[in-house]
Amino acid sequence: MTSTDLSRHLSSFLPTDQVSTAEDVLDAHASDKWHASALPDVVVFAHTTEDVAKTVAFAHQHGIPVYTRAAGTGHIAGCVPVHGGILISTEPMNEILEISPSDGTAVVQPGVITGELQQAVREHGWYYPPDPASLKECTLGGNVATNAGGPRCLKYGVTKQYILGLTVVLADGQVLKTGGRCHKNSTGFDLTSLMVGSEGMLGIITEITVRLIPHPQTRAMLGASFPDFAAAAAAVQAILDAGTLPSALEITDGFTMNAARDYLGADKLPPGDAYLMIEIDGNTETVARELPTLRDFLLEHQALRIDEAPNEDACERIWQLRRDFSYSLKHTGLTKLNEDIVVPRSKLVALVEFAEQLQQDTGIPVACFGHAGDGNIHTNIMVADYDDPEIKAKADAALDRLFTWVIENDGVISGEHGIGLAKKPWITQALGETSMEVHRQIKQTLDPKNILNPGKFLD
Amino acid sequence: MTSTDLSRHLSSFLPTDQVSTAEDVLDAHASDKWHASALPDVVVFAHTTEDVAKTVAFAHQHGIPVYTRAAGTGHIAGCVPVHGGILISTEPMNEILEISPSDGTAVVQPGVITGELQQAVREHGWYYPPDPASLKECTLGGNVATNAGGPRCLKYGVTKQYILGLTVVLADGQVLKTGGRCHKNSTGFDLTSLMVGSEGMLGIITEITVRLIPHPQTRAMLGASFPDFAAAAAAVQAILDAGTLPSALEITDGFTMNAARDYLGADKLPPGDAYLMIEIDGNTETVARELPTLRDFLLEHQALRIDEAPNEDACERIWQLRRDFSYSLKHTGLTKLNEDIVVPRSKLVALVEFAEQLQQDTGIPVACFGHAGDGNIHTNIMVADYDDPEIKAKADAALDRLFTWVIENDGVISGEHGIGLAKKPWITQALGETSMEVHRQIKQTLDPKNILNPGKFLD
């Protein structure tokens, strides 16, 4: 069906201003943060579950591919319409429908910005913990599609652990309700969790009921430098062994610290070849009492210098340093291929040693930083120009070595971002043939015409 | 196939002493804690994943029903072999294969007793939080099959939230590995969560990798009586609104308190018509400081009398009272139909009012107690003799009213126990036709011959 025909058909059951084939609109919906791009034939701006249901029913009837996209802040090309067809934008579905402290729940549309939900529930004294780095621009719909994480998932768990119920448009346009607004549920198969992280391949999420918890009264942080990565990793284990579960435990390697010295000025960073950020939260007096104890503990565990952020405002200074680490890597002028791999926590040091070896062997810089407590270390392969075929080939070979090492070491190739196109070449190696076959069986039964996000990791 | 033929076939590929058709063995595997019973044709005692895989492959070839059972402590007849066939006992698979504090994981076989795992990891200073009431006798396999809960799930989450990876024998005997030993994972569909709570209908779990967290240094509790249930429920909300997330928040109604007065002696219980148990945990000094603050807070919120348990040993006294509430109900001489329904927390008081109305209308006593923080209130319909057809009919009518009310009030019919046979009559009403259809599609694709736990809630 031509783009014009498609648009005409869709406009027969959707308001005309919700259907677009304008070049700039198609262009704006062709990619996410990854380096892949493909134009949809038409963009549908969904305002309601019914808009989505009608569109999908039509697509199902005619065997037309359907892609879903909200803010497009993903890192895996999950929303890229590689086979053209219809791109449904859930960006207009950006209403927080309900906040209920008395039930510990909120109900949102998929286009709601994660940070805005956090802010809104906080005004009631409640907390939605998942905190992807992009929380000021990413949406709940995208978070659900990829099972997004973030630093505070160490203590509080990932997106999945906060999703109580979903409204999902299935591949034939039927509307499925999963779960509900109860905090506990052992009623039937867990279709909610099956949908979370399914990257738009099993259904399109149009409403989300999330679990809220009481907001901790305050937070505080320590930023500590260490002589080397191994010492910082040992401190991570010692903190946990002592019965403390911080709300975040972020680690940074020497490569990144040196990049930050170049970017911010050497005197702006403490001595040492690794940096640890520890955030604790809880009742105000408790946090005030626990922070100095934790500081002393770190000094006993090889910390070189410690920056103390005794309250929530001061924490911002240390989180800013975390962001500056990111900017420092950008400032190198290189392109960051940011891989959200996870290793069992005992292999943190082995991972960094492997990264150093990889760098030596390939000449490609590798920077590691991220969520030390749960082993989710963002491993950044730093390349001059990923569009240059020769550089790309070398970088892809390095990625292949990285993912192979991760899989051999009981790690996983994605902890937060998902698979999409970015990690498609490694999915069978990661999951194994039996799991892939079960994936295909479930996909086939729920989407027999393969219209939902085709061309991704199952094709 | 006759029982003897079955046994002969199975013994051709399993050690003879792992296959039994002895009457007492069949008898011992006919039921769980619910009042349904059916004899299997043969019992297979599985020792390894391979034992299970071979047995299931054989059953698949011949279209023979396969039921799985470990300790048989379930409340829903989930393991009852209603169509006969092969019952696989995973009770012999009771080894803790690995405890790794450095990865925050443990690997166990499905027959491991939950309490024994908790004890074993605690010796390393680590914590497996899910704590079903039966933890001294129930198994991890059963916990996974039903997505079991417990009081501490308020703060720490249910079984699902601690399952990182599974080894699952599929309906054709293939062995599937899901997840792994990483704490974060966005690699493919969440087959782990699909299996958790699937009640043996999608696969048989033969190995479980659980997530461990640092064990809090100590615990303390308050037991507070209130003038009525509404006052106790208001205190629950006030505690949470103040930014405190206790490790447990258990509520008991007046009916149960009066039964305890009959059983223990009136002077053993404080005045009041509702009782709240609040457990907090964390660093030793923190808990010591927070407990009196919480006591004062409760006194400001209508608490009548407060029993303070300032350390872990003293907590046992209050948990004993919780168990005594249970014994008190048994002491009434009535049979407890214990329904693990959940309501949104704002409906706690409405639930108890409904229960009182139900009691008035039917003459059947109803006792409510349970996990107030997450709305998971065990609602006990107390009947003289459930085997008496007339009483059974009245009780079933009362159950029907209860579940209908729960569903109409955005509740769920099971928060911890699952569906099995016990709640089969209400599953379609609870989930709706679209969800049931998706359940059937997934079941059909993963178990096309319907050999895994047939006769349960999808048949």
Coordinates of C-alpha atoms in Angstrom, one line a residue, chain B residues 219-225 270 275-280 287-299 305-319 321:
Chain B
R219 CA 14.9 -6.1 63.5
A220 CA 12.5 -4.7 66.1
M221 CA 8.7 -4.7 66.4
L222 CA 5.7 -3.0 67.9
G223 CA 2.4 -4.7 68.6
A224 CA -0.4 -2.1 69.0
S225 CA -4.0 -2.6 69.7
P270 CA -4.8 -5.9 75.1
Y275 CA -4.2 -5.3 66.3
L276 CA -1.3 -4.0 64.3
M277 CA 2.2 -5.5 64.2
I278 CA 4.9 -3.4 62.8
E279 CA 8.4 -4.7 62.1
I280 CA 11.3 -2.4 61.1
V287 CA 16.5 0.6 64.6
A288 CA 17.0 1.4 68.3
R289 CA 16.4 5.1 67.6
E290 CA 13.5 4.7 65.3
L291 CA 11.4 2.3 67.4
P292 CA 10.4 4.8 70.2
T293 CA 9.7 7.4 67.6
L294 CA 7.3 4.9 65.9
R295 CA 5.8 4.0 69.2
D296 CA 5.0 7.7 69.9
F297 CA 3.7 8.1 66.4
L298 CA 1.2 5.2 67.0
L299 CA 0.1 6.6 70.3
R305 CA -1.7 -0.3 74.2
I306 CA 1.7 -1.0 72.7
D307 CA 4.0 -4.0 73.2
E308 CA 7.6 -3.2 72.3
A309 CA 10.0 -5.8 71.0
P310 CA 13.3 -3.9 70.8
N311 CA 15.4 -6.7 69.3
E312 CA 15.2 -9.7 67.1
D313 CA 14.7 -12.2 69.9
A314 CA 11.9 -10.2 71.4
C315 CA 10.3 -10.0 68.0
E316 CA 9.6 -13.7 68.2
R317 CA 7.1 -13.0 71.0
I318 CA 5.0 -10.8 68.7
W319 CA 5.3 -13.2 65.8
L321 CA 1.0 -13.9 68.8

